[in-house]
Amino acid sequence: MYDTQENNIQTTVDGVRAIELFYRPIKETAGNETVFFQSQMRFNAPDMGVLMPSRYAAVFEASPKSVKIFELVFRQFLKALSKFSERGVQYDWISLCMPVRYLKRIGCSVFLSNLCKKNLIRPERICFEISPIVLDETDGKAAETIKELTNLGFHVMITGIGGSCPVLKLGKFNADYVMLDPQAAVISADDERSLTCLKAVLNLCDELRANPIVCDISDKSQLKTLKELECSYYTGKLSGTFMAEKYVRSRNADDEKSDG
């Protein structure tokens, strides 16, 4: 039975939201057009200021409160998607970080699907971004929920691939996108051995029919390497920084600005 209230969760801090969502473009390496957006949660803490994912992610994943927090943020996220639709923002999907703990919640996939119907948002416009710690789950519940989510039309992306995560377990999870560890961005064409490893990871993604996305791309030489490796998507400083909801505009408006 789901608690749909925001009980025991502080939703505002000094008049602003306790949790804010920011968004950055994910672009194609070929045409350099924005095709997806990645969202990022930031917590406004009374004593510590704004908390970025690097400061709270581990605690968030471990806390039972992450379930209620995620459902609160998901409602906020759906409202943002409705606003983007009104503004004519073009994208295939926008990601939202989902705690691994939530994947074990009975009936969660249907619950999320029903919320989307209520808010007139198509599931295929949403990609749930999941930490690589999911690969350590051995009871099959998380893998089963991921499959249910993709069957309902949602996209699923597992992050941190190629870093310290157990890559060999990736095949058990039905993710259609994977985001490579930031280390992938700094591999240059001159580093032959590291480049061979990166190629192997990309080939694995291809075999699993999971589209790879490389994050933290900051310069054109890195983008050139990705094109040569036939990696289709990237994000990072070169694609655009995280921005508040009110600054997310239509693709045409962004293109006009870059052309000018």
Backbone as CSV, one residue per row, in Angstrom:
resi,resn,N_x,N_y,N_z,CA_x,CA_y,CA_z,C_x,C_y,C_z
1,MET,0.852,-1.187,0.000,0.000,0.000,0.000,0.890,1.240,0.000
2,TYR,0.657,2.126,-0.926,1.527,3.282,-1.056,1.027,4.459,-0.234
3,ASP,1.964,5.133,0.426,1.679,6.387,1.120,1.966,7.507,0.130
4,THR,0.920,8.138,-0.348,1.098,9.154,-1.382,1.249,10.553,-0.801
5,GLN,1.306,10.657,0.531,1.466,11.952,1.167,2.953,12.271,1.337
6,GLU,3.255,13.518,1.663,4.628,13.946,1.849,4.967,13.980,3.337
7,ASN,4.414,13.027,4.129,4.612,12.993,5.566,6.081,12.838,5.926
8,ASN,6.495,13.552,6.985,7.836,13.427,7.559,8.954,13.858,6.619
9,ILE,8.626,14.566,5.541,9.651,15.070,4.635,9.487,16.581,4.513
10,GLN,10.549,17.308,4.850,10.512,18.760,4.747,10.581,19.140,3.274
11,THR,9.566,19.844,2.795,9.507,20.148,1.363,10.025,21.546,1.018
12,THR,10.206,22.397,2.027,10.755,23.737,1.769,11.815,24.087,2.808
13,VAL,12.780,24.913,2.403,13.813,25.429,3.289,13.932,26.921,3.040
14,ASP,13.586,27.725,4.051,13.624,29.188,3.906,12.857,29.653,2.663
15,GLY,11.716,29.014,2.424,10.852,29.442,1.335,11.172,28.855,-0.019
16,VAL,12.230,28.053,-0.131,12.551,27.411,-1.407,12.398,25.904,-1.254
17,ARG,12.314,25.202,-2.377,12.148,23.748,-2.325,13.328,23.076,-1.640
18,ALA,13.017,22.078,-0.820,14.088,21.317,-0.173,14.881,20.528,-1.205
19,ILE,14.210,20.136,-2.290,14.867,19.394,-3.367,14.607,20.122,-4.684
20,GLU,15.669,20.433,-5.392,15.547,21.095,-6.691,16.095,20.178,-7.773
21,LEU,15.460,20.212,-8.924,15.935,19.440,-10.069,16.584,20.373,-11.092
22,PHE,17.750,19.980,-11.568,18.445,20.709,-12.614,18.608,19.773,-13.813
23,TYR,18.814,20.346,-14.995,18.808,19.550,-16.227,19.956,19.968,-17.141
24,ARG,20.572,18.958,-17.776,21.588,19.267,-18.781,21.344,18.417,-20.022
25,PRO,21.742,18.932,-21.191,21.506,18.194,-22.447,22.408,16.978,-22.602
26,ILE,21.872,15.962,-23.218,22.654,14.834,-23.725,22.546,14.919,-25.241
27,LYS,23.686,15.003,-25.922,23.674,15.259,-27.363,24.185,14.070,-28.166
28,GLU,23.817,14.083,-29.441,24.354,13.114,-30.395,25.772,13.527,-30.769
29,THR,26.639,12.556,-30.924,28.004,12.888,-31.335,28.050,13.285,-32.814
30,ALA,27.127,12.760,-33.599,27.154,13.025,-35.045,26.626,14.417,-35.376
31,GLY,25.344,14.655,-35.137,24.751,15.933,-35.498,24.841,16.984,-34.414
32,ASN,25.320,16.597,-33.224,25.462,17.500,-32.082,24.135,18.129,-31.650
33,GLU,23.033,17.426,-31.887,21.726,17.916,-31.454,21.354,17.316,-30.109
34,THR,20.602,18.081,-29.325,20.118,17.583,-28.040,19.013,16.566,-28.284
35,VAL,19.201,15.364,-27.763,18.181,14.321,-27.930,17.553,13.924,-26.601
36,PHE,18.332,14.008,-25.511,17.835,13.669,-24.190,18.242,14.766,-23.212
37,PHE,17.715,14.698,-22.003,18.188,15.536,-20.907,18.454,14.633,-19.705
38,GLN,19.477,14.976,-18.948,19.753,14.291,-17.686,19.410,15.228,-16.553
39,SER,18.621,14.753,-15.595,18.300,15.597,-14.449,19.256,15.309,-13.296
40,GLN,19.348,16.254,-12.388,20.200,16.107,-11.207,19.462,16.664,-10.004
41,MET,19.399,15.877,-8.932,18.768,16.334,-7.694,19.784,17.086,-6.845
42,ARG,19.346,18.217,-6.292,20.166,18.955,-5.334,19.319,19.224,-4.096
43,PHE,19.898,18.966,-2.934,19.190,19.162,-1.673,19.594,20.491,-1.048
44,ASN,18.613,21.261,-0.606,18.869,22.496,0.120,18.832,22.195,1.617
45,ALA,20.001,22.070,2.232,20.098,21.721,3.644,20.272,22.984,4.485
46,PRO,19.489,23.145,5.565,19.548,24.363,6.385,20.948,24.688,6.898
47,ASP,21.713,23.668,7.302,23.026,23.906,7.910,24.187,23.758,6.942
48,MET,23.959,23.071,5.815,25.079,22.761,4.925,24.957,23.384,3.539
49,GLY,23.884,24.117,3.304,23.722,24.735,1.994,23.239,23.740,0.955
50,VAL,23.620,23.952,-0.293,23.192,23.083,-1.389,24.069,21.832,-1.433
51,LEU,23.422,20.674,-1.382,24.147,19.405,-1.437,24.061,18.827,-2.847
52,MET,25.214,18.605,-3.468,25.298,18.005,-4.789,25.320,16.487,-4.641
53,PRO,25.046,15.729,-5.706,25.019,14.263,-5.626,26.266,13.636,-5.010
54,SER,27.432,14.206,-5.281,28.676,13.641,-4.747,28.690,13.645,-3.221
55,ARG,27.888,14.526,-2.608,27.886,14.644,-1.143,26.776,13.826,-0.496
56,TYR,25.705,13.528,-1.248,24.586,12.841,-0.592,24.266,11.458,-1.186
57,ALA,24.789,11.127,-2.345,24.343,9.936,-3.073,24.421,8.654,-2.248
58,ALA,25.539,8.435,-1.571,25.712,7.194,-0.809,24.707,7.096,0.329
59,VAL,24.483,8.211,1.035,23.519,8.230,2.140,22.103,8.058,1.607
60,PHE,21.809,8.697,0.490,20.484,8.607,-0.126,20.154,7.165,-0.499
61,GLU,21.100,6.481,-1.109,20.886,5.092,-1.514,20.650,4.189,-0.308
62,ALA,21.320,4.482,0.811,21.238,3.610,1.983,20.022,3.897,2.862
63,SER,19.430,5.069,2.726,18.359,5.480,3.638,16.985,4.947,3.216
64,PRO,16.203,4.412,4.170,14.825,4.002,3.870,13.958,5.177,3.415
65,LYS,14.343,6.409,3.818,13.567,7.587,3.423,13.684,7.883,1.931
66,SER,14.654,7.243,1.277,14.845,7.501,-0.153,13.606,7.144,-0.957
67,VAL,12.809,6.192,-0.465,11.589,5.773,-1.168,10.587,6.918,-1.212
68,LYS,10.295,7.517,-0.050,9.350,8.626,0.000,9.901,9.848,-0.737
69,ILE,11.206,10.090,-0.564,11.817,11.237,-1.245,11.702,11.075,-2.757
70,PHE,11.972,9.865,-3.252,11.884,9.637,-4.694,10.468,9.903,-5.211
71,GLU,9.450,9.433,-4.504,8.080,9.647,-4.966,7.715,11.132,-4.946
72,LEU,8.221,11.861,-3.947,8.022,13.310,-3.907,8.675,13.970,-5.110
73,VAL,9.930,13.587,-5.387,10.668,14.175,-6.511,10.032,13.778,-7.841
74,PHE,9.517,12.553,-7.926,8.897,12.100,-9.171,7.694,12.974,-9.518
75,ARG,6.896,13.332,-8.517,5.753,14.229,-8.763,6.233,15.596,-9.242
76,GLN,7.292,16.089,-8.623,7.888,17.357,-9.030,8.409,17.264,-10.456
77,PHE,9.004,16.137,-10.773,9.560,15.868,-12.095,8.462,15.854,-13.165
78,LEU,7.332,15.212,-12.867,6.216,15.157,-13.821,5.662,16.554,-14.101
79,LYS,5.613,17.387,-13.071,5.154,18.773,-13.266,6.098,19.524,-14.185
80,ALA,7.400,19.286,-14.016,8.391,19.937,-14.877,8.225,19.492,-16.323
81,LEU,7.988,18.190,-16.538,7.799,17.682,-17.897,6.576,18.314,-18.554
82,SER,5.539,18.546,-17.780,4.343,19.206,-18.309,4.673,20.631,-18.743
83,LYS,5.482,21.318,-17.941,5.886,22.684,-18.293,6.743,22.689,-19.556
84,PHE,7.649,21.712,-19.670,8.500,21.637,-20.855,7.651,21.416,-22.103
85,SER,6.606,20.608,-21.973,5.702,20.363,-23.092,5.008,21.650,-23.515
86,GLU,4.575,22.433,-22.536,3.915,23.707,-22.834,4.859,24.673,-23.543
87,ARG,6.152,24.602,-23.230,7.147,25.501,-23.834,7.651,24.993,-25.180
88,GLY,7.280,23.767,-25.534,7.745,23.212,-26.794,9.154,22.662,-26.746
89,VAL,9.623,22.302,-25.537,10.952,21.712,-25.411,10.942,20.330,-26.061
90,GLN,11.920,20.095,-26.921,11.973,18.839,-27.674,13.028,17.904,-27.087
91,TYR,12.648,16.686,-26.826,13.556,15.679,-26.303,12.898,14.316,-26.455
92,ASP,13.711,13.276,-26.467,13.172,11.911,-26.496,12.821,11.453,-25.089
93,TRP,13.759,11.693,-24.134,13.460,11.409,-22.733,14.303,12.291,-21.826
94,ILE,13.877,12.361,-20.566,14.646,13.041,-19.522,14.855,12.026,-18.406
95,SER,16.065,11.966,-17.898,16.364,10.971,-16.859,16.050,11.505,-15.463
96,LEU,15.793,10.575,-14.566,15.592,10.889,-13.152,16.232,9.783,-12.333
97,CYS,17.050,10.156,-11.362,17.738,9.181,-10.529,16.742,8.436,-9.642
98,MET,16.787,7.114,-9.702,15.932,6.259,-8.882,16.812,5.444,-7.937
99,PRO,16.558,5.491,-6.627,17.350,4.672,-5.697,17.098,3.190,-5.916
100,VAL,18.141,2.387,-5.772,18.020,0.946,-5.969,16.987,0.362,-5.008
101,ARG,16.905,0.917,-3.814,15.936,0.460,-2.815,14.504,0.514,-3.369
102,TYR,14.238,1.508,-4.217,12.875,1.678,-4.743,12.492,0.531,-5.676
103,LEU,13.470,-0.043,-6.344,13.200,-1.135,-7.277,12.638,-2.365,-6.574
104,LYS,12.828,-2.440,-5.266,12.358,-3.591,-4.502,10.966,-3.362,-3.914
105,ARG,10.383,-2.203,-4.175,9.072,-1.873,-3.637,8.004,-2.575,-4.473
106,ILE,7.165,-3.371,-3.837,6.152,-4.160,-4.547,5.173,-3.239,-5.279
107,GLY,5.004,-3.505,-6.566,4.046,-2.741,-7.364,4.508,-1.366,-7.777
108,CYS,5.806,-1.056,-7.584,6.269,0.307,-7.861,6.166,0.682,-9.335
109,SER,6.391,-0.264,-10.235,6.359,0.059,-11.668,4.959,0.459,-12.113
110,VAL,3.942,-0.259,-11.634,2.558,0.081,-11.978,2.163,1.398,-11.337
111,PHE,2.618,1.628,-10.099,2.334,2.884,-9.403,2.864,4.076,-10.202
112,LEU,4.103,3.978,-10.684,4.700,5.066,-11.462,3.975,5.253,-12.789
113,SER,3.596,4.145,-13.404,2.859,4.213,-14.665,1.523,4.931,-14.482
114,ASN,0.832,4.619,-13.381,-0.459,5.269,-13.103,-0.293,6.753,-12.839
115,LEU,0.796,7.136,-12.169,1.054,8.557,-11.944,1.280,9.287,-13.265
116,CYS,1.964,8.611,-14.190,2.192,9.203,-15.511,0.865,9.414,-16.245
117,LYS,-0.014,8.413,-16.193,-1.328,8.539,-16.831,-2.117,9.690,-16.244
118,LYS,-2.073,9.816,-14.928,-2.799,10.880,-14.240,-2.294,12.257,-14.666
119,ASN,-0.989,12.356,-14.938,-0.388,13.638,-15.312,-0.220,13.799,-16.818
120,LEU,-0.776,12.847,-17.585,-0.737,12.892,-19.047,0.688,12.934,-19.599
121,ILE,1.582,12.172,-18.953,2.967,12.053,-19.405,3.203,10.636,-19.903
122,ARG,3.729,10.493,-21.118,4.003,9.170,-21.664,5.247,8.574,-21.010
123,PRO,5.204,7.308,-20.607,6.358,6.669,-19.954,7.635,6.737,-20.778
124,GLU,7.511,6.677,-22.096,8.717,6.679,-22.929,9.461,8.012,-22.898
125,ARG,8.871,9.024,-22.258,9.529,10.321,-22.105,10.414,10.357,-20.862
126,ILE,10.455,9.228,-20.138,11.172,9.160,-18.864,12.202,8.038,-18.897
127,CYS,13.397,8.342,-18.398,14.445,7.332,-18.260,14.887,7.308,-16.799
128,PHE,14.743,6.174,-16.149,15.159,6.059,-14.762,16.646,5.735,-14.705
129,GLU,17.371,6.584,-14.000,18.821,6.500,-13.899,19.179,5.759,-12.611
130,ILE,19.873,4.645,-12.731,20.099,3.765,-11.594,21.587,3.573,-11.343
131,SER,21.962,3.656,-10.082,23.358,3.518,-9.663,23.905,2.128,-10.009
132,PRO,25.209,2.037,-10.274,25.803,0.728,-10.588,25.768,-0.250,-9.414
133,ILE,25.408,0.214,-8.208,25.303,-0.726,-7.087,24.185,-1.740,-7.330
134,VAL,23.304,-1.438,-8.281,22.238,-2.391,-8.605,22.824,-3.708,-9.118
135,LEU,24.019,-3.655,-9.689,24.642,-4.858,-10.233,25.049,-5.846,-9.139
136,ASP,25.071,-5.360,-7.892,25.395,-6.249,-6.775,24.161,-6.956,-6.209
137,GLU,22.970,-6.589,-6.708,21.733,-7.217,-6.242,21.662,-8.644,-6.789
138,THR,21.430,-9.593,-5.917,21.466,-10.997,-6.336,20.135,-11.735,-6.193
139,ASP,19.121,-11.071,-5.590,17.860,-11.794,-5.373,16.912,-11.713,-6.569
140,GLY,17.292,-10.956,-7.583,16.489,-10.882,-8.808,15.364,-9.874,-8.789
141,LYS,15.060,-9.266,-7.626,13.922,-8.345,-7.538,14.157,-7.066,-8.338
142,ALA,15.354,-6.502,-8.210,15.672,-5.276,-8.941,15.642,-5.523,-10.446
143,ALA,16.221,-6.639,-10.880,16.239,-6.977,-12.308,14.823,-7.165,-12.841
144,GLU,13.967,-7.778,-12.030,12.575,-7.997,-12.437,11.824,-6.678,-12.589
145,THR,12.042,-5.755,-11.643,11.372,-4.451,-11.716,11.852,-3.653,-12.919
146,ILE,13.151,-3.722,-13.200,13.690,-3.027,-14.376,13.015,-3.536,-15.647
147,LYS,12.832,-4.840,-15.724,12.156,-5.413,-16.891,10.706,-4.934,-16.964
148,GLU,10.030,-4.873,-15.818,8.647,-4.376,-15.781,8.579,-2.930,-16.254
149,LEU,9.532,-2.111,-15.816,9.548,-0.703,-16.205,9.716,-0.550,-17.713
150,THR,10.649,-1.311,-18.294,10.857,-1.212,-19.741,9.657,-1.759,-20.514
151,ASN,9.001,-2.783,-19.977,7.796,-3.318,-20.619,6.659,-2.297,-20.617
152,LEU,6.632,-1.439,-19.596,5.601,-0.395,-19.503,5.931,0.822,-20.365
153,GLY,7.118,0.821,-20.979,7.490,1.913,-21.880,8.549,2.848,-21.339
154,PHE,8.877,2.736,-20.050,9.927,3.566,-19.484,11.289,3.131,-20.029
155,HIS,12.248,4.047,-19.999,13.635,3.703,-20.302,14.373,3.533,-18.981
156,VAL,15.424,2.731,-19.001,16.253,2.515,-17.820,17.721,2.667,-18.218
157,MET,18.454,3.448,-17.418,19.885,3.646,-17.679,20.665,3.317,-16.413
158,ILE,21.660,2.472,-16.539,22.553,2.162,-15.420,23.816,2.993,-15.598
159,THR,24.236,3.680,-14.552,25.371,4.597,-14.644,26.659,3.944,-14.138
160,GLY,27.770,4.647,-14.334,29.052,4.215,-13.785,29.672,3.000,-14.436
161,ILE,29.220,2.645,-15.644,29.718,1.449,-16.307,31.163,1.655,-16.776
162,GLY,31.993,0.658,-16.506,33.392,0.739,-16.916,34.320,1.204,-15.814
163,GLY,33.757,1.633,-14.685,34.588,2.044,-13.557,34.861,0.845,-12.662
164,SER,34.486,0.982,-11.384,34.724,-0.115,-10.436,33.542,-1.067,-10.350
165,CYS,32.532,-0.870,-11.205,31.338,-1.707,-11.145,31.622,-3.101,-11.733
166,PRO,30.868,-4.112,-11.272,31.050,-5.476,-11.806,30.402,-5.622,-13.180
167,VAL,31.125,-5.257,-14.224,30.592,-5.202,-15.588,29.988,-6.535,-16.034
168,LEU,30.572,-7.639,-15.579,30.111,-8.949,-16.032,28.674,-9.247,-15.605
169,LYS,28.159,-8.496,-14.618,26.790,-8.718,-14.155,25.765,-7.894,-14.931
170,LEU,26.248,-7.037,-15.830,25.362,-6.128,-16.548,24.308,-6.864,-17.365
171,GLY,24.647,-8.035,-17.869,23.735,-8.789,-18.721,22.459,-9.232,-18.024
172,LYS,22.445,-9.235,-16.695,21.257,-9.668,-15.949,20.199,-8.567,-15.839
173,PHE,20.558,-7.353,-16.255,19.654,-6.216,-16.079,19.274,-5.634,-17.433
174,ASN,17.963,-5.461,-17.611,17.409,-5.106,-18.921,17.450,-3.601,-19.184
175,ALA,18.613,-2.984,-18.998,18.733,-1.541,-19.245,18.915,-1.288,-20.736
176,ASP,18.230,-0.253,-21.252,18.411,0.059,-22.677,19.416,1.183,-22.905
177,TYR,19.884,1.810,-21.810,20.955,2.812,-21.883,21.918,2.571,-20.732
178,VAL,23.177,2.864,-20.945,24.171,2.834,-19.873,25.000,4.105,-19.978
179,MET,25.353,4.667,-18.826,26.230,5.836,-18.814,27.586,5.390,-18.295
180,LEU,28.612,5.619,-19.098,29.941,5.158,-18.734,30.536,6.000,-17.608
181,ASP,31.431,5.391,-16.859,32.138,6.071,-15.789,32.873,7.287,-16.370
182,PRO,32.969,8.402,-15.600,33.668,9.599,-16.095,35.086,9.347,-16.599
183,GLN,35.715,8.258,-16.142,37.073,7.940,-16.617,37.113,7.772,-18.137
184,ALA,35.994,7.349,-18.718,35.961,7.125,-20.167,36.202,8.409,-20.936
185,ALA,35.808,9.554,-20.339,35.921,10.831,-21.048,37.369,11.273,-21.234
186,VAL,38.257,10.850,-20.342,39.633,11.341,-20.401,40.569,10.415,-21.168
187,ILE,40.029,9.335,-21.717,40.854,8.429,-22.527,41.088,9.050,-23.897
188,SER,42.327,9.205,-24.268,42.661,9.848,-25.546,43.063,8.800,-26.578
189,ALA,43.091,9.235,-27.818,43.459,8.340,-28.924,44.913,7.905,-28.813
190,ASP,45.719,8.633,-28.029,47.141,8.300,-27.886,47.383,7.214,-26.840
191,ASP,46.378,6.983,-26.004,46.502,5.975,-24.945,45.942,4.654,-25.474
192,GLU,46.779,3.918,-26.183,46.321,2.755,-26.946,45.694,1.662,-26.077
193,ARG,46.296,1.353,-24.943,45.789,0.283,-24.096,44.443,0.659,-23.468
194,SER,44.348,1.879,-22.965,43.090,2.333,-22.364,41.992,2.421,-23.417
195,LEU,42.386,2.838,-24.623,41.420,2.941,-25.707,40.875,1.559,-26.077
196,THR,41.727,0.553,-26.017,41.301,-0.822,-26.292,40.272,-1.274,-25.256
197,CYS,40.499,-0.914,-23.996,39.545,-1.251,-22.929,38.214,-0.556,-23.152
198,LEU,38.269,0.728,-23.542,37.040,1.475,-23.800,36.269,0.844,-24.962
199,LYS,36.984,0.450,-25.999,36.334,-0.204,-27.134,35.628,-1.483,-26.687
200,ALA,36.273,-2.231,-25.790,35.692,-3.479,-25.301,34.388,-3.219,-24.548
201,VAL,34.374,-2.154,-23.732,33.156,-1.807,-22.991,32.050,-1.397,-23.957
202,LEU,32.405,-0.616,-24.970,31.415,-0.182,-25.963,30.882,-1.370,-26.760
203,ASN,31.756,-2.312,-27.069,31.317,-3.519,-27.779,30.375,-4.349,-26.923
204,LEU,30.654,-4.409,-25.609,29.780,-5.122,-24.695,28.394,-4.483,-24.679
205,CYS,28.360,-3.161,-24.620,27.077,-2.441,-24.643,26.306,-2.767,-25.920
206,ASP,27.026,-2.797,-27.023,26.400,-3.104,-28.306,25.813,-4.512,-28.308
207,GLU,26.557,-5.475,-27.758,26.078,-6.856,-27.692,24.821,-6.966,-26.822
208,LEU,24.745,-6.137,-25.780,23.599,-6.159,-24.867,22.457,-5.263,-25.353
209,ARG,22.657,-4.609,-26.500,21.679,-3.676,-27.052,21.354,-2.559,-26.066
210,ALA,22.388,-2.094,-25.382,22.269,-0.978,-24.451,23.063,0.189,-25.012
211,ASN,22.411,1.305,-25.289,23.068,2.452,-25.899,23.977,3.152,-24.889
212,PRO,25.279,3.275,-25.185,26.183,3.934,-24.240,26.155,5.455,-24.360
213,ILE,26.275,6.108,-23.222,26.385,7.565,-23.152,27.644,7.870,-22.354
214,VAL,28.509,8.708,-22.888,29.730,9.080,-22.183,29.515,10.443,-21.535
215,CYS,29.805,10.528,-20.241,29.592,11.796,-19.528,30.921,12.526,-19.336
216,ASP,30.822,13.785,-18.930,31.975,14.638,-18.610,32.870,14.943,-19.806
217,ILE,32.274,14.993,-20.990,33.031,15.421,-22.176,33.195,16.936,-22.118
218,SER,34.449,17.403,-22.180,34.696,18.836,-21.988,35.374,19.534,-23.164
219,ASP,35.909,18.769,-24.122,36.545,19.446,-25.256,36.322,18.662,-26.556
220,LYS,36.621,19.317,-27.662,36.326,18.749,-28.981,37.201,17.555,-29.332
221,SER,38.376,17.466,-28.744,39.232,16.308,-29.035,38.606,15.036,-28.457
222,GLN,37.981,15.158,-27.285,37.285,14.018,-26.691,36.089,13.613,-27.552
223,LEU,35.369,14.614,-28.049,34.217,14.348,-28.907,34.663,13.659,-30.196
224,LYS,35.796,14.072,-30.733,36.347,13.460,-31.949,36.637,11.976,-31.713
225,THR,37.199,11.659,-30.556,37.491,10.262,-30.214,36.211,9.447,-30.147
226,LEU,35.173,10.026,-29.547,33.887,9.327,-29.445,33.305,9.036,-30.823
227,LYS,33.396,10.009,-31.720,32.901,9.805,-33.081,33.637,8.666,-33.760
228,GLU,34.946,8.619,-33.573,35.749,7.559,-34.187,35.392,6.193,-33.613
229,LEU,34.967,6.179,-32.347,34.565,4.933,-31.699,33.105,4.584,-31.984
230,GLU,32.421,5.459,-32.725,31.007,5.285,-33.074,30.111,5.212,-31.832
231,CYS,30.489,5.990,-30.821,29.643,6.137,-29.636,28.681,7.286,-29.916
232,SER,27.389,7.036,-29.813,26.387,7.966,-30.338,26.062,9.164,-29.456
233,TYR,26.212,9.035,-28.127,25.703,10.083,-27.239,26.736,10.516,-26.209
234,TYR,26.676,11.807,-25.835,27.586,12.322,-24.826,26.923,13.462,-24.055
235,THR,27.467,13.721,-22.886,27.038,14.869,-22.108,28.239,15.392,-21.331
236,GLY,28.108,16.556,-20.760,29.225,17.169,-20.046,29.330,18.640,-20.397
237,LYS,30.438,19.253,-20.051,30.640,20.691,-20.265,30.453,21.082,-21.727
238,LEU,30.888,20.208,-22.639,30.790,20.528,-24.067,29.345,20.533,-24.559
239,SER,28.474,19.744,-23.932,27.070,19.687,-24.363,26.214,20.723,-23.660
240,GLY,26.689,21.229,-22.516,25.926,22.208,-21.756,25.882,21.842,-20.281
241,THR,25.858,22.832,-19.414,25.855,22.598,-17.980,24.442,22.378,-17.458
242,PHE,24.343,21.894,-16.215,23.045,21.740,-15.573,22.413,23.109,-15.377
243,MET,21.116,23.196,-15.659,20.401,24.462,-15.512,19.082,24.241,-14.787
244,ALA,18.614,25.298,-14.155,17.346,25.230,-13.438,16.201,25.022,-14.421
245,GLU,15.108,24.506,-13.896,13.930,24.185,-14.714,13.487,25.349,-15.610
246,LYS,13.513,26.572,-15.069,12.998,27.724,-15.821,13.850,28.078,-17.035
247,TYR,15.100,27.579,-17.067,15.983,27.905,-18.187,15.967,26.851,-19.297
248,VAL,15.271,25.740,-19.091,15.193,24.711,-20.125,14.241,25.196,-21.208
249,ARG,14.765,25.375,-22.413,13.977,25.948,-23.491,13.854,24.974,-24.655
250,SER,13.145,25.398,-25.686,12.972,24.550,-26.858,14.304,24.388,-27.576
251,ARG,14.454,23.288,-28.295,15.679,23.014,-29.041,15.925,24.106,-30.076
252,ASN,14.881,24.581,-30.726,15.032,25.610,-31.748,15.623,26.877,-31.165
253,ALA,15.169,27.239,-29.955,15.692,28.441,-29.317,17.178,28.280,-28.994
254,ASP,17.577,27.087,-28.525,18.972,26.819,-28.235,19.819,26.877,-29.492
255,ASP,19.283,26.299,-30.592,20.020,26.281,-31.847,20.222,27.696,-32.392
256,GLU,19.173,28.526,-32.271,19.280,29.908,-32.749,20.349,30.667,-31.983
257,LYS,20.421,30.386,-30.652,21.416,31.067,-29.826,22.820,30.652,-30.223
258,SER,23.022,29.331,-30.480,24.350,28.842,-30.842,24.764,29.313,-32.235
259,ASP,23.779,29.508,-33.113,24.086,29.969,-34.469,24.473,31.442,-34.489
260,GLY,23.938,32.183,-33.487,24.126,33.624,-33.488,25.426,33.990,-33.022
